[in-house]
XYZ file of C-alpha atoms in Angstrom:
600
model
C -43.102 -22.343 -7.034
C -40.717 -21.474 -4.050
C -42.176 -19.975 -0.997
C -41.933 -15.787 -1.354
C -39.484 -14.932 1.519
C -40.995 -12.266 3.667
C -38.297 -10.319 5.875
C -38.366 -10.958 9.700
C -38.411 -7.058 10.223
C -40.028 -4.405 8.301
C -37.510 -2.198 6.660
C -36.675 -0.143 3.962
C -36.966 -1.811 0.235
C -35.657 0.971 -1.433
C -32.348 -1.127 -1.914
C -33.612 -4.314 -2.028
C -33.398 -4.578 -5.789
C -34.683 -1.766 -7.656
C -31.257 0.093 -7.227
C -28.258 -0.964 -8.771
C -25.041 -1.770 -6.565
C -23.186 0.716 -8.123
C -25.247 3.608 -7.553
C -25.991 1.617 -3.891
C -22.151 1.597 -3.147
C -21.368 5.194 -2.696
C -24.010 5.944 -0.284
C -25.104 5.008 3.488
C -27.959 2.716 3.522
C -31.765 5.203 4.828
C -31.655 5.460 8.329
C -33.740 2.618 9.782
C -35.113 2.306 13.170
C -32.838 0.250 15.845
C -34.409 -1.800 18.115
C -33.579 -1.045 21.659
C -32.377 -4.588 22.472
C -31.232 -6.618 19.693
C -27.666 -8.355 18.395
C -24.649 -9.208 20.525
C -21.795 -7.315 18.940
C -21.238 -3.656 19.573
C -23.299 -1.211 17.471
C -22.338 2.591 17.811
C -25.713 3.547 20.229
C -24.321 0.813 22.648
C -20.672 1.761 21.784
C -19.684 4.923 20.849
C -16.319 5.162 22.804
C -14.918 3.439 19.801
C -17.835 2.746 16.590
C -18.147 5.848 15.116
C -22.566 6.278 13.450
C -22.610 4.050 10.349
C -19.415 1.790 11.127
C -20.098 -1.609 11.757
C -16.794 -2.353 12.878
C -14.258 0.341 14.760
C -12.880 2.021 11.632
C -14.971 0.083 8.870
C -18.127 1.688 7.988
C -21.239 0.245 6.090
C -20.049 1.783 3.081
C -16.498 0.123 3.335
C -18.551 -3.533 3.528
C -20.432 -2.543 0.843
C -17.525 -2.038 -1.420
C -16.669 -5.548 -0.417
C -19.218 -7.591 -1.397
C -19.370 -5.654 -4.615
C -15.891 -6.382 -5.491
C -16.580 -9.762 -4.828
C -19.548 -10.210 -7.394
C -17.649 -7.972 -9.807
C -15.163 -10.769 -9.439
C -17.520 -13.232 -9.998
C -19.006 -11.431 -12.846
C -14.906 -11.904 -14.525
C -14.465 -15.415 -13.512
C -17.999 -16.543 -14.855
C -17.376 -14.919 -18.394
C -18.300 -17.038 -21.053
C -19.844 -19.691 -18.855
C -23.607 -20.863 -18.260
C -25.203 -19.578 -16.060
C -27.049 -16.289 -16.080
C -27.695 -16.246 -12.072
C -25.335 -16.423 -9.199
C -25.820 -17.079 -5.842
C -22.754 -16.657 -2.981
C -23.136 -18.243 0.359
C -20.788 -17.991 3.167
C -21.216 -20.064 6.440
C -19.867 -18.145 9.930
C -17.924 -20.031 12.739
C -19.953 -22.041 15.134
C -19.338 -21.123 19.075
C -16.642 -23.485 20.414
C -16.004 -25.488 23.654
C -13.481 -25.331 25.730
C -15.675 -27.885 28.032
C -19.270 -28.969 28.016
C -20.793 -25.827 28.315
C -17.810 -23.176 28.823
C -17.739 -21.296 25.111
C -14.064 -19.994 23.544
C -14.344 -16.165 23.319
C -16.052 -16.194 19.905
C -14.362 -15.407 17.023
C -15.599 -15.016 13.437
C -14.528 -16.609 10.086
C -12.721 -13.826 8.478
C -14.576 -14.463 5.111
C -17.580 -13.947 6.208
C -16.781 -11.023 8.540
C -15.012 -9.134 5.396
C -18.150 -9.414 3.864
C -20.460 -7.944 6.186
C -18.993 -7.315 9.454
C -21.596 -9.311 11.494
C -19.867 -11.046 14.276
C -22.506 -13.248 15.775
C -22.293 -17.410 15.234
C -24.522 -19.970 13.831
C -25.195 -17.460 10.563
C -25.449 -17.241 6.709
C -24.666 -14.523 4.594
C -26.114 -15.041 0.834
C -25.104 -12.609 -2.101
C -27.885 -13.226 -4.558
C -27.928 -11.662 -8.104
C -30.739 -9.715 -8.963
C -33.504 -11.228 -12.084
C -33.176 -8.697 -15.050
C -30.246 -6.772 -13.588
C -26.243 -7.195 -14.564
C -23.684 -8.282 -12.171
C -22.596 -6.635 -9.645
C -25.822 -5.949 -9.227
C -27.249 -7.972 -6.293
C -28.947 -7.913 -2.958
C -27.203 -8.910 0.604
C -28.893 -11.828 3.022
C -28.530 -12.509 6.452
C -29.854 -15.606 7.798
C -29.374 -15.758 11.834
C -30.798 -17.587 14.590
C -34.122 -17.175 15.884
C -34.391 -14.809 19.101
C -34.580 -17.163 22.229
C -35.403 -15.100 25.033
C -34.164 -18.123 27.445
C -30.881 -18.174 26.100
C -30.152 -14.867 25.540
C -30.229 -14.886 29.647
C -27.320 -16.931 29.260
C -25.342 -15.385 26.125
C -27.052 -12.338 25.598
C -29.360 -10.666 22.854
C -29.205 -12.219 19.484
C -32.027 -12.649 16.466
C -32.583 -10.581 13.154
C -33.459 -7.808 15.049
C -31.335 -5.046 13.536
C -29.122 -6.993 11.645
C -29.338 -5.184 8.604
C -29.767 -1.651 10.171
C -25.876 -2.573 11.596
C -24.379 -4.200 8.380
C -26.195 -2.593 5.534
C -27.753 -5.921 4.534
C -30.738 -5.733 2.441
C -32.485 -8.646 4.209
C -32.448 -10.423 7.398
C -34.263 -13.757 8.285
C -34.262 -16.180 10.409
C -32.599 -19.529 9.422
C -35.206 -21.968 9.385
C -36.176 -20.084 6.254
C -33.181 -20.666 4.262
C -34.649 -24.047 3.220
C -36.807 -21.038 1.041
C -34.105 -20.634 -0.937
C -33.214 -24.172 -2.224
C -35.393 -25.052 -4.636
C -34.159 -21.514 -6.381
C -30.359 -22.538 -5.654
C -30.586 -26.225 -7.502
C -31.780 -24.596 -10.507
C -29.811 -25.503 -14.097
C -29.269 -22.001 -14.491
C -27.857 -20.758 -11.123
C -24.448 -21.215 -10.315
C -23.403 -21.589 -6.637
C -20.496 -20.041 -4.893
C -20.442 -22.177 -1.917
C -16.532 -23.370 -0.135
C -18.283 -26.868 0.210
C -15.214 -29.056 0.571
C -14.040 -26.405 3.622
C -17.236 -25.649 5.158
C -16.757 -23.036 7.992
C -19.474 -24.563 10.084
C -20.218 -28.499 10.075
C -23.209 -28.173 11.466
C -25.243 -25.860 9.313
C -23.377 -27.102 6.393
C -24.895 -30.656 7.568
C -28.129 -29.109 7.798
C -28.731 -26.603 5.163
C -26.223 -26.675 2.666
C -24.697 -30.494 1.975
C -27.696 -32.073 0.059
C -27.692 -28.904 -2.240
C -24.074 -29.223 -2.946
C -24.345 -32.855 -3.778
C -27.394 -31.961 -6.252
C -25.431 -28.884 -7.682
C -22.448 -31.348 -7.962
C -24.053 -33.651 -10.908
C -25.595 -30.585 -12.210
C -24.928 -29.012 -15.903
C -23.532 -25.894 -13.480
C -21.491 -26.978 -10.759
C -20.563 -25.694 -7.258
C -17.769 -23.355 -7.450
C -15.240 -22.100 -4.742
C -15.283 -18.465 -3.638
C -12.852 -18.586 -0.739
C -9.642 -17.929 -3.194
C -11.838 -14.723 -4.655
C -12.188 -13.506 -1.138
C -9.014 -14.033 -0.250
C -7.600 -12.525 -3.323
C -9.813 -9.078 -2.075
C -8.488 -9.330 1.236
C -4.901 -9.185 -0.122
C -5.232 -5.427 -0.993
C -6.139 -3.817 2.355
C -7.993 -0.044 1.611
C -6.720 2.925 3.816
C -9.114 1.961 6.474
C -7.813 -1.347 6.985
C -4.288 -0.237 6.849
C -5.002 2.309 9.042
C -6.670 -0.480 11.409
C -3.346 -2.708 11.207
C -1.323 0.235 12.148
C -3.073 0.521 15.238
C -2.791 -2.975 16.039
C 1.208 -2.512 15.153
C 1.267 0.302 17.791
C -0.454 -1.768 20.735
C 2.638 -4.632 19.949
C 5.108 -2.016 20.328
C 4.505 -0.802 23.208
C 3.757 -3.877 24.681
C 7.285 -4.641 23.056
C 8.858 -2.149 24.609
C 7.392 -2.822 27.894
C 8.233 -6.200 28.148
C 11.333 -5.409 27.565
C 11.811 -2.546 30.104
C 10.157 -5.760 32.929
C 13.047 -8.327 31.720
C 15.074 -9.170 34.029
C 17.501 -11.882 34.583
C 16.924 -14.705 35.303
C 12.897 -14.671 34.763
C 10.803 -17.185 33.605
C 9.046 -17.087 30.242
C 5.648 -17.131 31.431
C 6.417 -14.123 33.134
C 7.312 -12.624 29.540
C 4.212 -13.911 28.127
C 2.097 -12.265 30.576
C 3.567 -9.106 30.566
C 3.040 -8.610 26.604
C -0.220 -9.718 27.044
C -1.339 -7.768 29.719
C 0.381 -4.458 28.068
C -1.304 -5.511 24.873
C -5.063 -5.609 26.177
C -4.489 -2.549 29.065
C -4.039 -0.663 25.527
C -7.011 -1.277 23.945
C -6.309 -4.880 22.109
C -8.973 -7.437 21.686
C -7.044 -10.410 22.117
C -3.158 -11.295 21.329
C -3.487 -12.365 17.753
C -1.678 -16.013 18.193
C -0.258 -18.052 20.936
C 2.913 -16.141 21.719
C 6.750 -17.842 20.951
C 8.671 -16.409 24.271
C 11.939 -18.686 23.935
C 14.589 -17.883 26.272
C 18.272 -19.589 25.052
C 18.253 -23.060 23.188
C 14.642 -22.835 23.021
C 14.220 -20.082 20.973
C 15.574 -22.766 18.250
C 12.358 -24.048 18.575
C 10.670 -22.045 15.716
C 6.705 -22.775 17.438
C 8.068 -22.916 21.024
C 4.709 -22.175 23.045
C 4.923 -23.658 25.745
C 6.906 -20.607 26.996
C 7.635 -22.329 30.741
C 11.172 -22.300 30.648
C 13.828 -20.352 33.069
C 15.603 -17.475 31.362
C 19.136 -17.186 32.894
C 21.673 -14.431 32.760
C 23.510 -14.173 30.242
C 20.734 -15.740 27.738
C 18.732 -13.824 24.809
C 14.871 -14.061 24.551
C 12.757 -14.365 21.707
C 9.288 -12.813 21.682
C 6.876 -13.334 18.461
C 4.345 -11.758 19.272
C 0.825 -9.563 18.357
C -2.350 -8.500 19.008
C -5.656 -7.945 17.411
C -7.435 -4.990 16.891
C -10.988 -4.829 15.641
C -10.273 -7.485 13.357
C -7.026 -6.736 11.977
C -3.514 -7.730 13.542
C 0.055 -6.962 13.741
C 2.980 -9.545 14.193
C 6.243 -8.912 14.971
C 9.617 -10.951 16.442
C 11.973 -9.139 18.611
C 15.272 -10.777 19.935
C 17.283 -9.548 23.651
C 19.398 -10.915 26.442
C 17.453 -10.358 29.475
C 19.776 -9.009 31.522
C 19.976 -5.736 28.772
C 23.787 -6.610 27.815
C 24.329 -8.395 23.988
C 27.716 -10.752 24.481
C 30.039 -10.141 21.962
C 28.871 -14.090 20.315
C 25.397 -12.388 20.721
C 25.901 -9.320 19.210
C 28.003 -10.358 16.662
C 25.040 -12.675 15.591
C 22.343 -10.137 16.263
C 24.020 -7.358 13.922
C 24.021 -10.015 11.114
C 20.385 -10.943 11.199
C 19.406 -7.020 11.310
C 21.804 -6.527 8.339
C 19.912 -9.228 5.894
C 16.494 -7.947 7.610
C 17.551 -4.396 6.610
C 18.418 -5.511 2.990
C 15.538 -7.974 2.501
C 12.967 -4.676 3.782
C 14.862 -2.868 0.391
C 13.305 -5.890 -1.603
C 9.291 -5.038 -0.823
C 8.204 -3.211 -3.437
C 5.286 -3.299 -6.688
C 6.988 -6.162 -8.631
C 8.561 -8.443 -6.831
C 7.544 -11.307 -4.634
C 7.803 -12.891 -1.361
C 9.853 -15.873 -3.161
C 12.466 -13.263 -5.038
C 12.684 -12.029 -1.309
C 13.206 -15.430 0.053
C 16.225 -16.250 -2.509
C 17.617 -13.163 -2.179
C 17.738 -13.794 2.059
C 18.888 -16.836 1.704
C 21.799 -15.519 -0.488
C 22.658 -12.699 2.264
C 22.051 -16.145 4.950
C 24.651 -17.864 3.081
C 27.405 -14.736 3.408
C 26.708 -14.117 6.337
C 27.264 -17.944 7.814
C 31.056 -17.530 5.751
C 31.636 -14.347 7.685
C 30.525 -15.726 11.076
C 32.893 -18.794 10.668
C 29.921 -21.361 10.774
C 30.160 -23.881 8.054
C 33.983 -21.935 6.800
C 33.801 -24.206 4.140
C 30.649 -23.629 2.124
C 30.793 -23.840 -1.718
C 29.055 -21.483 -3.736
C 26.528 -24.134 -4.849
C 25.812 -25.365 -1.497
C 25.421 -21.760 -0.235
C 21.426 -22.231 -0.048
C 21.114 -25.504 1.594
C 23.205 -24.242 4.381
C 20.886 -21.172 4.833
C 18.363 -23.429 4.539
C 19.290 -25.324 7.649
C 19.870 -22.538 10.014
C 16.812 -21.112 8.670
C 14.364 -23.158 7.808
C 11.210 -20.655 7.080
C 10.044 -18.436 4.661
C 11.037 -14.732 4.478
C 7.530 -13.383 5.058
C 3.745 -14.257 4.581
C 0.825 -12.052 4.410
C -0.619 -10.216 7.010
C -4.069 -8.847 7.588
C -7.235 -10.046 9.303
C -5.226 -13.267 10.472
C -1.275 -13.908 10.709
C -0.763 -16.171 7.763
C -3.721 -14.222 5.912
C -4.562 -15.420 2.824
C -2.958 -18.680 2.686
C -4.433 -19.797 -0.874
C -2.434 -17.178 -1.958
C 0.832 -18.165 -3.463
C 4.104 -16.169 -2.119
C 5.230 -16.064 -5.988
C 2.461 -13.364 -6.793
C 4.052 -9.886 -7.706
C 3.594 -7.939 -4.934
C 0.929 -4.724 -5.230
C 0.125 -1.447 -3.486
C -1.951 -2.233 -0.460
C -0.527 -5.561 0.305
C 0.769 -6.125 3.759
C 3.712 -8.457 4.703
C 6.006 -9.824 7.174
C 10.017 -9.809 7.161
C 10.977 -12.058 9.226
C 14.788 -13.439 8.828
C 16.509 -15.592 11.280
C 19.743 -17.700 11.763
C 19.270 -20.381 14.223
C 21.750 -22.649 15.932
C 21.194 -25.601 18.450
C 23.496 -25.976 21.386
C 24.687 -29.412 19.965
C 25.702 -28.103 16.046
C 28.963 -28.966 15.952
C 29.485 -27.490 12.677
C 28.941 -24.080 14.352
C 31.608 -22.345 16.411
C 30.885 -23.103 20.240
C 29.920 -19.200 20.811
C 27.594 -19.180 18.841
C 25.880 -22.804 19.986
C 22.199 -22.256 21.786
C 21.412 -18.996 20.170
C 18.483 -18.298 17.965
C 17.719 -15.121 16.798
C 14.879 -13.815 14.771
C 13.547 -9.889 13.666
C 10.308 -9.711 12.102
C 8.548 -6.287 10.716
C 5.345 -5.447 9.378
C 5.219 -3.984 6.179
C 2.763 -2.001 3.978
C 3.760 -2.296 0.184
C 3.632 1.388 -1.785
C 4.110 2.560 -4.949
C 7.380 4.057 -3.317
C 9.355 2.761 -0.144
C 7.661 0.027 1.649
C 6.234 1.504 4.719
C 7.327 -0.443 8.133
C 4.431 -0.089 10.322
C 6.489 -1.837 13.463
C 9.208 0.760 12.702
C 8.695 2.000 16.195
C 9.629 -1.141 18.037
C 12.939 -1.377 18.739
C 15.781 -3.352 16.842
C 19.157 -1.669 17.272
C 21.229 -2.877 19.525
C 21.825 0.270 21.204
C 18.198 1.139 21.779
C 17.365 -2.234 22.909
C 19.771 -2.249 25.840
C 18.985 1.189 26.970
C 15.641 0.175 27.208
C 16.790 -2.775 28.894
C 19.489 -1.309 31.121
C 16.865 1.864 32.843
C 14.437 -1.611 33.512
C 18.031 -3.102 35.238
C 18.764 -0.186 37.227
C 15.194 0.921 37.822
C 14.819 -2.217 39.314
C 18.218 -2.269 41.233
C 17.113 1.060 43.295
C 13.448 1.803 43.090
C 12.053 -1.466 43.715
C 11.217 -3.530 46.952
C 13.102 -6.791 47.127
C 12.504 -10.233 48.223
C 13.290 -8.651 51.902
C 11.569 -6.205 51.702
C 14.187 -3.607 50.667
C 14.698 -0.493 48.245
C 17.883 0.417 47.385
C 18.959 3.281 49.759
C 20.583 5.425 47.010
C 17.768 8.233 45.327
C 14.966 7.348 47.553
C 12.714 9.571 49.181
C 11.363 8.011 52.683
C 8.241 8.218 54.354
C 8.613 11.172 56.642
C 6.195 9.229 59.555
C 7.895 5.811 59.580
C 11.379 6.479 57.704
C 10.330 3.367 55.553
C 10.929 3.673 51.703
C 8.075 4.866 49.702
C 7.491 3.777 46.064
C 9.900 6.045 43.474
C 8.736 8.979 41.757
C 10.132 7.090 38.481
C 7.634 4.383 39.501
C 4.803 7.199 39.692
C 5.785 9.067 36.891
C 6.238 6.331 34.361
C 2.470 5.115 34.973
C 0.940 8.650 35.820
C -1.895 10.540 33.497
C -0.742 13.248 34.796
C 0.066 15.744 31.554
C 3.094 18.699 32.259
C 3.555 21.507 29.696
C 7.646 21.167 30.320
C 9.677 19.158 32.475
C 11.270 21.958 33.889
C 7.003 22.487 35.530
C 7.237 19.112 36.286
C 10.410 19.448 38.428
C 9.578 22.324 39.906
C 5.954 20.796 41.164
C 8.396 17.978 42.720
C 10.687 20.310 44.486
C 7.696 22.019 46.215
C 5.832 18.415 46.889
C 8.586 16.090 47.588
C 11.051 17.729 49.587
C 9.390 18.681 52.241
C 8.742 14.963 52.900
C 12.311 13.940 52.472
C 13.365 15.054 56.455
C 15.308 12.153 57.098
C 16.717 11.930 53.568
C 19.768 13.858 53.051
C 18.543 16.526 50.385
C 21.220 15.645 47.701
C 19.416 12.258 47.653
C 16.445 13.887 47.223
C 16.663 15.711 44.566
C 18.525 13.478 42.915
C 15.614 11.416 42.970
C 13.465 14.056 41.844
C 15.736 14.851 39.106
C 15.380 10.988 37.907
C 12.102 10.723 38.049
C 12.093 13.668 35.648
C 14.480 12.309 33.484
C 12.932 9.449 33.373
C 9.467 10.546 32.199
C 10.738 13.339 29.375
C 13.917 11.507 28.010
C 14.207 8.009 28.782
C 16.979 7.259 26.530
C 19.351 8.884 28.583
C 19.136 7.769 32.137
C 21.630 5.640 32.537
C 23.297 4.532 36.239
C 26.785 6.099 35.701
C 25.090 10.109 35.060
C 22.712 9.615 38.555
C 26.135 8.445 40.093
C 28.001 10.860 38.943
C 26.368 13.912 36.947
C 23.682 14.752 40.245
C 25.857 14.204 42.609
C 28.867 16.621 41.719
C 26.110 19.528 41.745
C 25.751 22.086 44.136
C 22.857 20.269 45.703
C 23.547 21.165 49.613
């Protein structure tokens, strides 16, 4: 008989087995005791600026993962109807630590599978979902198998071992993984059927050494492997309010590092400099990493649909496009926004622009319970095709032919699914109806190289793309990016306070400010960094602006002696502005509006 498995910590049995999942599933697992040094990944005694008691992940509690891995057997339980087999086993490998070089790691990342399962973000592990003798599916019992502590290389990568493991996920078990080899004689058994991705193994190496002889044996068995990555994938589709509500936060850090990046553009600038202004505004805010390489293609390049290399001069006079997002615990946004640098559309450019945001704004119309990404994709390549007539590029397109020109200047898909990775869920197929709780991308885009000469010569070397994130509802979709911005209008004021915020409140390559609505340093008479410039990064908090304005007339003046006072204030009354209505500072009201009050 198989060797009994004895846990590698003492813990409570009480839902090992004797309780049934669906009684386990509404309630936190007993309180067990945490060891004080145990596990790599944030726990909430270690954490609790952002992991709440019982989450295992910021926002997802034990309870949530629970629910998971019970949908998953239920699942099971549907697909295995009618089959042999009265026991089921579900194993799912985790990512191995990569290598940049011989012994530099990649930041670590988990295989999404396995973390929507359990949460457990350390490498080199097993999870096993194990049905229980006597009971019905879903019931079942949750294993982790993780490396054994190593106290010498913990020095070097910190704490890891089975040491709490199931006090953070809400495991049953935890063991080390030299015992899995326990479990095989169980798993090749006529009347077990394995769950096990074994053409796609996550991890080579423990697939190599724990799993591959057992999938060859199951393989000529009476009950063969069977694939579970489609089943998970098919839960991940429908994201619960928590997750949702995780992905919204994620689509909040993009924005703002959205709108940021666009408030820093300048012309000309170079793309790198793009790139590392989103992703510095995207981890100052709280993101975990930017979700994907960033496309920041500035002109003809941003024809290039993956153009990543993002080391290109922008000019003025040229449009940018940034795809871009982050990740937040787990869950990530992604969103495409398209703007000349120097905050000024062209007439070509806006004229172009304004058509892309019109088939974006029908297409969003389209996401709702019923339809699918593929009736989306027709119907934008039908608005494409209209659009192309009205904008004089290929004048003579015959209603037949109207798709394969839409298909050349666009040559992607409409959308794809979005959740704990950007193309989530890619065994998925885009012609599923879509459901409640689904999140998507709309992402339209008419491209056209500098060399089309089927294309009117104004609108050669421009490529423009708009891409939202949206939640499907039993109502309206819901755009969670709604809050970056897309009209033209807001995008150049946004763009035009960055132009004249830099034309006269910042240092230049000499060393100058621009003289007009600058306070000076009372000591030296040398220009002293803006108020705008302090305001707009301040923590200071002000009931009203009008306390705000009055706390800079009594602080600021007095240092403005060799400033004439109308230049003073008028600086004071920017930097107010500024701070409590962005939208309208614009050069010609400082020029004109301040300066025809009674300020002397």
């Amino acid at each position: 008989s198989a060797t009994k498995l004895v846990p590698a910590v003492a813990r409570a049995r009480s839902l090992s087995g004797c309780m049934s999942c669906s009684q386990r599933r509404y309630c936190l697992q007993p309180e067990r005791k945490i060891p004080n040094r145990y596990l790599g990944q944030p726990r909430p005694f270690t954490h609790p600026h952002f992991l709440r008691p019982g989450e295992v992940t910021p926002g997802l509690s034990q309870v949530e993962y629970t629910l998971h891995r019970h949908k998953l057997i239920s699942l099971i339980h549907k697909e295995a109807q009618g089959q042999s087999g009265t026991d089921h086993t579900v194993v799912l490998l985790s990512n191995p630590t990569y290598y940049m070089s011989n012994d530099i790691p990649y930041t670590f990342h988990q295989d999404n599978n396995f973390l929507y399962l359990c949460g457990f973000q350390e490498p080199d592990s097993i999870l096993v979902l194990q049905s229980l003798p006597g009971k019905q599916l879903p019931a079942h019992k949750a294993m982790l198998f993780v490396p054994q502590r190593d106290p010498s290389q913990e020095l070097w990568d910190g704490p890891s071992g089975t040491d709490g493991a199931t006090a953070l996920t809400g495991g049953d078990e935890a063991y080390t993984l030299e015992e899995f080899q326990h479990l095989g004689p169980k798993l090749k058994a006529e009347t077990r059927t394995l769950w096990y991705d074994w053409m796609r193994p996550a991890h080579t190496q423990l697939h190599c050494d724990y799993m591959q002889r057992l999938a060859e044996v199951k393989a000529r068995s009476k009950n063969k492997v069977r694939a579970v990555q489609q089943l998970v994938q098919r839960l991940r589709l429908i994201k619960s309010p928590a997750e949702t509500q995780r992905m919204d936060i994620a689509r909040k850090l993009t924005s703002q590092a959205f709108i940021e990046t666009m408030f820093a553009s300048k012309a000309p600038v170079e793309e790198g400099f793009l790139y590392a202004k989103f992703e510095f505004e995207c981890r100052a805010r709280g993101a975990d990493v930017l979700a994907y390489p960033p496309v920041v293609a500035g002109g003809n390049g941003s024809n290039t649909l993956h153009h990543v290399k993002n080391n290109q001069r922008i000019e003025d006079g040229e449009m940018v496009l940034l795809d871009g997002g982050c990740e937040s615990s787990c869950y990530v946004s992604d969103i495409t926004r398209t703007w000349p640098v120097n905050g000024r559309f062209t007439a070509p450019q806006a004229e172009r622009y304004e058509a892309v945001l019109e088939v974006q704004r029908d297409c969003l119309t389209l996401r709702s319970p019923g339809t699918s990404l593929d009736n989306v994709y027709s119907m934008m390549l039908t608005l494409i095709g209209q659009k192309l007539k009205e904008l004089g590029i290929m004048k003579n397109i015959k209603k037949n032919n109207a798709f394969k020109a839409a298909r050349k200047y666009c040559p992607h898909h409409v959308g794809h699914y979005l959740g704990m990775d950007v193309h989530d869920t890619p065994d998925v197929p885009r012609s599923l109806p879509l459901q409640p709780g689904m999140v998507v991308t709309v992402e339209p885009g008419i491209y056209i190289p500098e060399d089309d000469k089927d294309a009117p010569e104004k609108f050669r070397g421009l490529g423009v793309r708009i891409e939202d994130d949206v939640v499907v509802t039993e109502d309206s979709p819901l755009i969670l990016s709604a809050d970056c911005p897309k009209e033209m209008n807001d995008i150049e004021q946004i763009c035009s306070r960055a132009t004249y915020f830099m034309a006269t409140h910042m240092h230049t390559s000499q060393g100058r400010i621009g003289e007009n609505q600058l306070l000076r340093d009372p000591d030296r008479g040398q220009p002293i960094q803006s108020l705008a410039a302090q305001l707009w990064t301040s923590p200071q908090v002000y009931s009203s602006s009008q306390e705000l304005e009055a706390t800079l007339m009594q602080e600021e003046l007095p240092k403005a002696q060799r400033t004439p006072k109308s230049q003073a204030l008028t600086s004071i009354y920017f930097a107010v502005d500024l701070k409590y209505n962005p939208k309208s500072c614009k050069e010609e009201k400082y020029q004109d509006y301040f300066l025809q009050r009674n300020l002397d």
